[in-house]
Amino acid sequence: MSILIVATISPKPGRADAVREAFTAAIPKVHEEPGCELYALHEDGYGFVVIERWATQEDVKAHGAGETFNQFSKSVKEDLTEPIGIRLLSAVPAGDQAKGAV
C-alpha cells in the first residue's frame, strides 16, 4: 500500500506568491523522483496543502533527504510562519473501495 502524506505550508502575509513560485518550480523535479505517485499542490485562504503519495517508505525517506526538497525548504524558510507540517496518513477504507481511500 502506498504512503500518503499531507503537508501544510503557512506563508507569512504577503509571501504566498513567493512560496507558490518556489513550489511550482520544484514540483516537476519531485514528480521525477523514484516512487512519486502523486505530488499535488493546493491552496486556500490560509496557505498551501500538498497531497503526496509515495510507493514505499524508502521513497519518502529519499525525498526528505533529497536535494530538491532540501533546497526548496531552505528557499522558503523565511517566508513561512511556522515549519512545514507533515502528516503521514493510513487509510481507513469504508464504503466503495474505489472511493473510500486515496
JSON list of N, CA and C in Angstrom, two decimals, residues 36-88:
[
{"chain": "A", "resi": 36, "resn": "CYS", "atom": "N", "xyz": [7.50, 8.46, -6.61]},
{"chain": "A", "resi": 36, "resn": "CYS", "atom": "CA", "xyz": [6.49, 9.51, -6.52]},
{"chain": "A", "resi": 36, "resn": "CYS", "atom": "C", "xyz": [5.28, 9.12, -7.36]},
{"chain": "A", "resi": 37, "resn": "GLU", "atom": "N", "xyz": [4.16, 8.91, -6.70]},
{"chain": "A", "resi": 37, "resn": "GLU", "atom": "CA", "xyz": [2.91, 8.56, -7.38]},
{"chain": "A", "resi": 37, "resn": "GLU", "atom": "C", "xyz": [1.99, 9.77, -7.50]},
{"chain": "A", "resi": 38, "resn": "LEU", "atom": "N", "xyz": [2.12, 10.71, -6.58]},
{"chain": "A", "resi": 38, "resn": "LEU", "atom": "CA", "xyz": [1.29, 11.91, -6.57]},
{"chain": "A", "resi": 38, "resn": "LEU", "atom": "C", "xyz": [2.00, 12.96, -5.74]},
{"chain": "A", "resi": 39, "resn": "TYR", "atom": "N", "xyz": [2.04, 14.17, -6.25]},
{"chain": "A", "resi": 39, "resn": "TYR", "atom": "CA", "xyz": [2.60, 15.31, -5.51]},
{"chain": "A", "resi": 39, "resn": "TYR", "atom": "C", "xyz": [1.87, 16.52, -6.06]},
{"chain": "A", "resi": 40, "resn": "ALA", "atom": "N", "xyz": [0.79, 16.92, -5.36]},
{"chain": "A", "resi": 40, "resn": "ALA", "atom": "CA", "xyz": [-0.13, 17.92, -5.90]},
{"chain": "A", "resi": 40, "resn": "ALA", "atom": "C", "xyz": [-0.31, 19.07, -4.91]},
{"chain": "A", "resi": 41, "resn": "LEU", "atom": "N", "xyz": [-0.07, 20.28, -5.40]},
{"chain": "A", "resi": 41, "resn": "LEU", "atom": "CA", "xyz": [-0.18, 21.49, -4.59]},
{"chain": "A", "resi": 41, "resn": "LEU", "atom": "C", "xyz": [-1.60, 22.05, -4.67]},
{"chain": "A", "resi": 42, "resn": "HIS", "atom": "N", "xyz": [-2.15, 22.42, -3.52]},
{"chain": "A", "resi": 42, "resn": "HIS", "atom": "CA", "xyz": [-3.46, 23.05, -3.43]},
{"chain": "A", "resi": 42, "resn": "HIS", "atom": "C", "xyz": [-3.33, 24.27, -2.52]},
{"chain": "A", "resi": 43, "resn": "GLU", "atom": "N", "xyz": [-4.24, 25.22, -2.67]},
{"chain": "A", "resi": 43, "resn": "GLU", "atom": "CA", "xyz": [-4.21, 26.38, -1.79]},
{"chain": "A", "resi": 43, "resn": "GLU", "atom": "C", "xyz": [-5.61, 26.80, -1.37]},
{"chain": "A", "resi": 44, "resn": "ASP", "atom": "N", "xyz": [-5.65, 27.49, -0.25]},
{"chain": "A", "resi": 44, "resn": "ASP", "atom": "CA", "xyz": [-6.89, 28.10, 0.23]},
{"chain": "A", "resi": 44, "resn": "ASP", "atom": "C", "xyz": [-6.52, 29.45, 0.84]},
{"chain": "A", "resi": 45, "resn": "GLY", "atom": "N", "xyz": [-7.40, 30.06, 1.56]},
{"chain": "A", "resi": 45, "resn": "GLY", "atom": "CA", "xyz": [-7.14, 31.37, 2.12]},
{"chain": "A", "resi": 45, "resn": "GLY", "atom": "C", "xyz": [-6.11, 31.39, 3.24]},
{"chain": "A", "resi": 46, "resn": "TYR", "atom": "N", "xyz": [-5.69, 30.21, 3.70]},
{"chain": "A", "resi": 46, "resn": "TYR", "atom": "CA", "xyz": [-4.74, 30.13, 4.81]},
{"chain": "A", "resi": 46, "resn": "TYR", "atom": "C", "xyz": [-3.32, 29.79, 4.37]},
{"chain": "A", "resi": 47, "resn": "GLY", "atom": "N", "xyz": [-3.20, 29.18, 3.21]},
{"chain": "A", "resi": 47, "resn": "GLY", "atom": "CA", "xyz": [-1.88, 28.76, 2.75]},
{"chain": "A", "resi": 47, "resn": "GLY", "atom": "C", "xyz": [-2.00, 27.65, 1.73]},
{"chain": "A", "resi": 48, "resn": "PHE", "atom": "N", "xyz": [-1.07, 26.70, 1.83]},
{"chain": "A", "resi": 48, "resn": "PHE", "atom": "CA", "xyz": [-0.98, 25.64, 0.84]},
{"chain": "A", "resi": 48, "resn": "PHE", "atom": "C", "xyz": [-1.03, 24.28, 1.51]},
{"chain": "A", "resi": 49, "resn": "VAL", "atom": "N", "xyz": [-1.51, 23.30, 0.75]},
{"chain": "A", "resi": 49, "resn": "VAL", "atom": "CA", "xyz": [-1.52, 21.91, 1.17]},
{"chain": "A", "resi": 49, "resn": "VAL", "atom": "C", "xyz": [-0.97, 21.09, 0.02]},
{"chain": "A", "resi": 50, "resn": "VAL", "atom": "N", "xyz": [-0.04, 20.20, 0.33]},
{"chain": "A", "resi": 50, "resn": "VAL", "atom": "CA", "xyz": [0.48, 19.28, -0.68]},
{"chain": "A", "resi": 50, "resn": "VAL", "atom": "C", "xyz": [-0.02, 17.89, -0.31]},
{"chain": "A", "resi": 51, "resn": "ILE", "atom": "N", "xyz": [-0.66, 17.25, -1.28]},
{"chain": "A", "resi": 51, "resn": "ILE", "atom": "CA", "xyz": [-1.09, 15.86, -1.13]},
{"chain": "A", "resi": 51, "resn": "ILE", "atom": "C", "xyz": [-0.03, 15.02, -1.84]},
{"chain": "A", "resi": 52, "resn": "GLU", "atom": "N", "xyz": [0.59, 14.11, -1.10]},
{"chain": "A", "resi": 52, "resn": "GLU", "atom": "CA", "xyz": [1.66, 13.29, -1.64]},
{"chain": "A", "resi": 52, "resn": "GLU", "atom": "C", "xyz": [1.29, 11.81, -1.51]},
{"chain": "A", "resi": 53, "resn": "ARG", "atom": "N", "xyz": [1.69, 11.03, -2.50]},
{"chain": "A", "resi": 53, "resn": "ARG", "atom": "CA", "xyz": [1.57, 9.57, -2.40]},
{"chain": "A", "resi": 53, "resn": "ARG", "atom": "C", "xyz": [2.87, 8.98, -2.94]},
{"chain": "A", "resi": 54, "resn": "TRP", "atom": "N", "xyz": [3.49, 8.14, -2.11]},
{"chain": "A", "resi": 54, "resn": "TRP", "atom": "CA", "xyz": [4.77, 7.52, -2.43]},
{"chain": "A", "resi": 54, "resn": "TRP", "atom": "C", "xyz": [4.63, 6.01, -2.41]},
{"chain": "A", "resi": 55, "resn": "ALA", "atom": "N", "xyz": [5.40, 5.34, -3.23]},
{"chain": "A", "resi": 55, "resn": "ALA", "atom": "CA", "xyz": [5.31, 3.89, -3.34]},
{"chain": "A", "resi": 55, "resn": "ALA", "atom": "C", "xyz": [5.78, 3.18, -2.08]},
{"chain": "A", "resi": 56, "resn": "THR", "atom": "N", "xyz": [6.87, 3.66, -1.47]},
{"chain": "A", "resi": 56, "resn": "THR", "atom": "CA", "xyz": [7.41, 2.99, -0.28]},
{"chain": "A", "resi": 56, "resn": "THR", "atom": "C", "xyz": [7.91, 4.01, 0.73]},
{"chain": "A", "resi": 57, "resn": "GLN", "atom": "N", "xyz": [8.12, 3.54, 1.94]},
{"chain": "A", "resi": 57, "resn": "GLN", "atom": "CA", "xyz": [8.69, 4.38, 2.99]},
{"chain": "A", "resi": 57, "resn": "GLN", "atom": "C", "xyz": [10.10, 4.81, 2.61]},
{"chain": "A", "resi": 58, "resn": "GLU", "atom": "N", "xyz": [10.83, 3.95, 1.93]},
{"chain": "A", "resi": 58, "resn": "GLU", "atom": "CA", "xyz": [12.18, 4.29, 1.49]},
{"chain": "A", "resi": 58, "resn": "GLU", "atom": "C", "xyz": [12.15, 5.46, 0.51]},
{"chain": "A", "resi": 59, "resn": "ASP", "atom": "N", "xyz": [11.14, 5.50, -0.36]},
{"chain": "A", "resi": 59, "resn": "ASP", "atom": "CA", "xyz": [10.99, 6.62, -1.29]},
{"chain": "A", "resi": 59, "resn": "ASP", "atom": "C", "xyz": [10.71, 7.93, -0.54]},
{"chain": "A", "resi": 60, "resn": "VAL", "atom": "N", "xyz": [9.89, 7.85, 0.51]},
{"chain": "A", "resi": 60, "resn": "VAL", "atom": "CA", "xyz": [9.60, 9.02, 1.33]},
{"chain": "A", "resi": 60, "resn": "VAL", "atom": "C", "xyz": [10.90, 9.53, 1.98]},
{"chain": "A", "resi": 61, "resn": "LYS", "atom": "N", "xyz": [11.68, 8.62, 2.53]},
{"chain": "A", "resi": 61, "resn": "LYS", "atom": "CA", "xyz": [12.94, 8.99, 3.16]},
{"chain": "A", "resi": 61, "resn": "LYS", "atom": "C", "xyz": [13.90, 9.62, 2.15]},
{"chain": "A", "resi": 62, "resn": "ALA", "atom": "N", "xyz": [13.98, 9.05, 0.97]},
{"chain": "A", "resi": 62, "resn": "ALA", "atom": "CA", "xyz": [14.86, 9.59, -0.07]},
{"chain": "A", "resi": 62, "resn": "ALA", "atom": "C", "xyz": [14.41, 10.99, -0.48]},
{"chain": "A", "resi": 63, "resn": "HIS", "atom": "N", "xyz": [13.11, 11.19, -0.60]},
{"chain": "A", "resi": 63, "resn": "HIS", "atom": "CA", "xyz": [12.57, 12.51, -0.94]},
{"chain": "A", "resi": 63, "resn": "HIS", "atom": "C", "xyz": [12.95, 13.53, 0.14]},
{"chain": "A", "resi": 64, "resn": "GLY", "atom": "N", "xyz": [12.73, 13.18, 1.41]},
{"chain": "A", "resi": 64, "resn": "GLY", "atom": "CA", "xyz": [13.04, 14.08, 2.52]},
{"chain": "A", "resi": 64, "resn": "GLY", "atom": "C", "xyz": [14.52, 14.41, 2.65]},
{"chain": "A", "resi": 65, "resn": "ALA", "atom": "N", "xyz": [15.36, 13.49, 2.22]},
{"chain": "A", "resi": 65, "resn": "ALA", "atom": "CA", "xyz": [16.81, 13.71, 2.29]},
{"chain": "A", "resi": 65, "resn": "ALA", "atom": "C", "xyz": [17.37, 14.27, 0.98]},
{"chain": "A", "resi": 66, "resn": "GLY", "atom": "N", "xyz": [16.51, 14.36, -0.04]},
{"chain": "A", "resi": 66, "resn": "GLY", "atom": "CA", "xyz": [16.96, 14.74, -1.37]},
{"chain": "A", "resi": 66, "resn": "GLY", "atom": "C", "xyz": [17.23, 16.22, -1.55]},
{"chain": "A", "resi": 67, "resn": "GLU", "atom": "N", "xyz": [17.96, 16.51, -2.60]},
{"chain": "A", "resi": 67, "resn": "GLU", "atom": "CA", "xyz": [18.37, 17.87, -2.93]},
{"chain": "A", "resi": 67, "resn": "GLU", "atom": "C", "xyz": [17.17, 18.78, -3.21]},
{"chain": "A", "resi": 68, "resn": "THR", "atom": "N", "xyz": [16.21, 18.30, -3.98]},
{"chain": "A", "resi": 68, "resn": "THR", "atom": "CA", "xyz": [15.07, 19.15, -4.35]},
{"chain": "A", "resi": 68, "resn": "THR", "atom": "C", "xyz": [14.31, 19.61, -3.12]},
{"chain": "A", "resi": 69, "resn": "PHE", "atom": "N", "xyz": [13.93, 18.69, -2.24]},
{"chain": "A", "resi": 69, "resn": "PHE", "atom": "CA", "xyz": [13.18, 19.05, -1.04]},
{"chain": "A", "resi": 69, "resn": "PHE", "atom": "C", "xyz": [13.99, 19.98, -0.14]},
{"chain": "A", "resi": 70, "resn": "ASN", "atom": "N", "xyz": [15.25, 19.67, 0.05]},
{"chain": "A", "resi": 70, "resn": "ASN", "atom": "CA", "xyz": [16.06, 20.49, 0.95]},
{"chain": "A", "resi": 70, "resn": "ASN", "atom": "C", "xyz": [16.33, 21.88, 0.39]},
{"chain": "A", "resi": 71, "resn": "GLN", "atom": "N", "xyz": [16.55, 22.00, -0.90]},
{"chain": "A", "resi": 71, "resn": "GLN", "atom": "CA", "xyz": [16.73, 23.32, -1.49]},
{"chain": "A", "resi": 71, "resn": "GLN", "atom": "C", "xyz": [15.44, 24.13, -1.39]},
{"chain": "A", "resi": 72, "resn": "PHE", "atom": "N", "xyz": [14.32, 23.48, -1.70]},
{"chain": "A", "resi": 72, "resn": "PHE", "atom": "CA", "xyz": [13.03, 24.17, -1.59]},
{"chain": "A", "resi": 72, "resn": "PHE", "atom": "C", "xyz": [12.79, 24.64, -0.16]},
{"chain": "A", "resi": 73, "resn": "SER", "atom": "N", "xyz": [12.99, 23.74, 0.80]},
{"chain": "A", "resi": 73, "resn": "SER", "atom": "CA", "xyz": [12.75, 24.07, 2.21]},
{"chain": "A", "resi": 73, "resn": "SER", "atom": "C", "xyz": [13.58, 25.27, 2.65]},
{"chain": "A", "resi": 74, "resn": "LYS", "atom": "N", "xyz": [14.84, 25.29, 2.26]},
{"chain": "A", "resi": 74, "resn": "LYS", "atom": "CA", "xyz": [15.71, 26.41, 2.62]},
{"chain": "A", "resi": 74, "resn": "LYS", "atom": "C", "xyz": [15.26, 27.70, 1.95]},
{"chain": "A", "resi": 75, "resn": "SER", "atom": "N", "xyz": [14.80, 27.58, 0.70]},
{"chain": "A", "resi": 75, "resn": "SER", "atom": "CA", "xyz": [14.43, 28.79, -0.05]},
{"chain": "A", "resi": 75, "resn": "SER", "atom": "C", "xyz": [13.19, 29.48, 0.49]},
{"chain": "A", "resi": 76, "resn": "VAL", "atom": "N", "xyz": [12.30, 28.74, 1.16]},
{"chain": "A", "resi": 76, "resn": "VAL", "atom": "CA", "xyz": [11.06, 29.34, 1.67]},
{"chain": "A", "resi": 76, "resn": "VAL", "atom": "C", "xyz": [11.05, 29.49, 3.19]},
{"chain": "A", "resi": 77, "resn": "LYS", "atom": "N", "xyz": [12.09, 29.06, 3.85]},
{"chain": "A", "resi": 77, "resn": "LYS", "atom": "CA", "xyz": [12.11, 29.05, 5.31]},
{"chain": "A", "resi": 77, "resn": "LYS", "atom": "C", "xyz": [11.73, 30.40, 5.92]},
{"chain": "A", "resi": 78, "resn": "GLU", "atom": "N", "xyz": [12.27, 31.47, 5.40]},
{"chain": "A", "resi": 78, "resn": "GLU", "atom": "CA", "xyz": [11.99, 32.81, 5.95]},
{"chain": "A", "resi": 78, "resn": "GLU", "atom": "C", "xyz": [10.62, 33.34, 5.52]},
{"chain": "A", "resi": 79, "resn": "ASP", "atom": "N", "xyz": [9.96, 32.67, 4.59]},
{"chain": "A", "resi": 79, "resn": "ASP", "atom": "CA", "xyz": [8.65, 33.10, 4.09]},
{"chain": "A", "resi": 79, "resn": "ASP", "atom": "C", "xyz": [7.49, 32.45, 4.85]},
{"chain": "A", "resi": 80, "resn": "LEU", "atom": "N", "xyz": [7.78, 31.55, 5.78]},
{"chain": "A", "resi": 80, "resn": "LEU", "atom": "CA", "xyz": [6.74, 30.79, 6.47]},
{"chain": "A", "resi": 80, "resn": "LEU", "atom": "C", "xyz": [6.55, 31.25, 7.91]},
{"chain": "A", "resi": 81, "resn": "THR", "atom": "N", "xyz": [5.30, 31.13, 8.38]},
{"chain": "A", "resi": 81, "resn": "THR", "atom": "CA", "xyz": [5.01, 31.49, 9.77]},
{"chain": "A", "resi": 81, "resn": "THR", "atom": "C", "xyz": [5.41, 30.38, 10.73]},
{"chain": "A", "resi": 82, "resn": "GLU", "atom": "N", "xyz": [5.58, 29.17, 10.23]},
{"chain": "A", "resi": 82, "resn": "GLU", "atom": "CA", "xyz": [5.94, 28.00, 11.04]},
{"chain": "A", "resi": 82, "resn": "GLU", "atom": "C", "xyz": [6.56, 26.96, 10.12]},
{"chain": "A", "resi": 83, "resn": "PRO", "atom": "N", "xyz": [7.24, 25.96, 10.67]},
{"chain": "A", "resi": 83, "resn": "PRO", "atom": "CA", "xyz": [7.80, 24.92, 9.82]},
{"chain": "A", "resi": 83, "resn": "PRO", "atom": "C", "xyz": [6.71, 24.18, 9.04]},
{"chain": "A", "resi": 84, "resn": "ILE", "atom": "N", "xyz": [7.09, 23.61, 7.92]},
{"chain": "A", "resi": 84, "resn": "ILE", "atom": "CA", "xyz": [6.15, 22.81, 7.12]},
{"chain": "A", "resi": 84, "resn": "ILE", "atom": "C", "xyz": [5.62, 21.68, 8.00]},
{"chain": "A", "resi": 85, "resn": "GLY", "atom": "N", "xyz": [4.30, 21.54, 8.03]},
{"chain": "A", "resi": 85, "resn": "GLY", "atom": "CA", "xyz": [3.67, 20.48, 8.80]},
{"chain": "A", "resi": 85, "resn": "GLY", "atom": "C", "xyz": [3.53, 19.22, 7.96]},
{"chain": "A", "resi": 86, "resn": "ILE", "atom": "N", "xyz": [3.95, 18.09, 8.49]},
{"chain": "A", "resi": 86, "resn": "ILE", "atom": "CA", "xyz": [3.92, 16.83, 7.76]},
{"chain": "A", "resi": 86, "resn": "ILE", "atom": "C", "xyz": [3.07, 15.83, 8.53]},
{"chain": "A", "resi": 87, "resn": "ARG", "atom": "N", "xyz": [2.10, 15.21, 7.83]},
{"chain": "A", "resi": 87, "resn": "ARG", "atom": "CA", "xyz": [1.28, 14.16, 8.45]},
{"chain": "A", "resi": 87, "resn": "ARG", "atom": "C", "xyz": [1.29, 12.95, 7.54]},
{"chain": "A", "resi": 88, "resn": "LEU", "atom": "N", "xyz": [1.76, 11.82, 8.05]},
{"chain": "A", "resi": 88, "resn": "LEU", "atom": "CA", "xyz": [1.71, 10.55, 7.33]},
{"chain": "A", "resi": 88, "resn": "LEU", "atom": "C", "xyz": [0.40, 9.88, 7.69]}
]
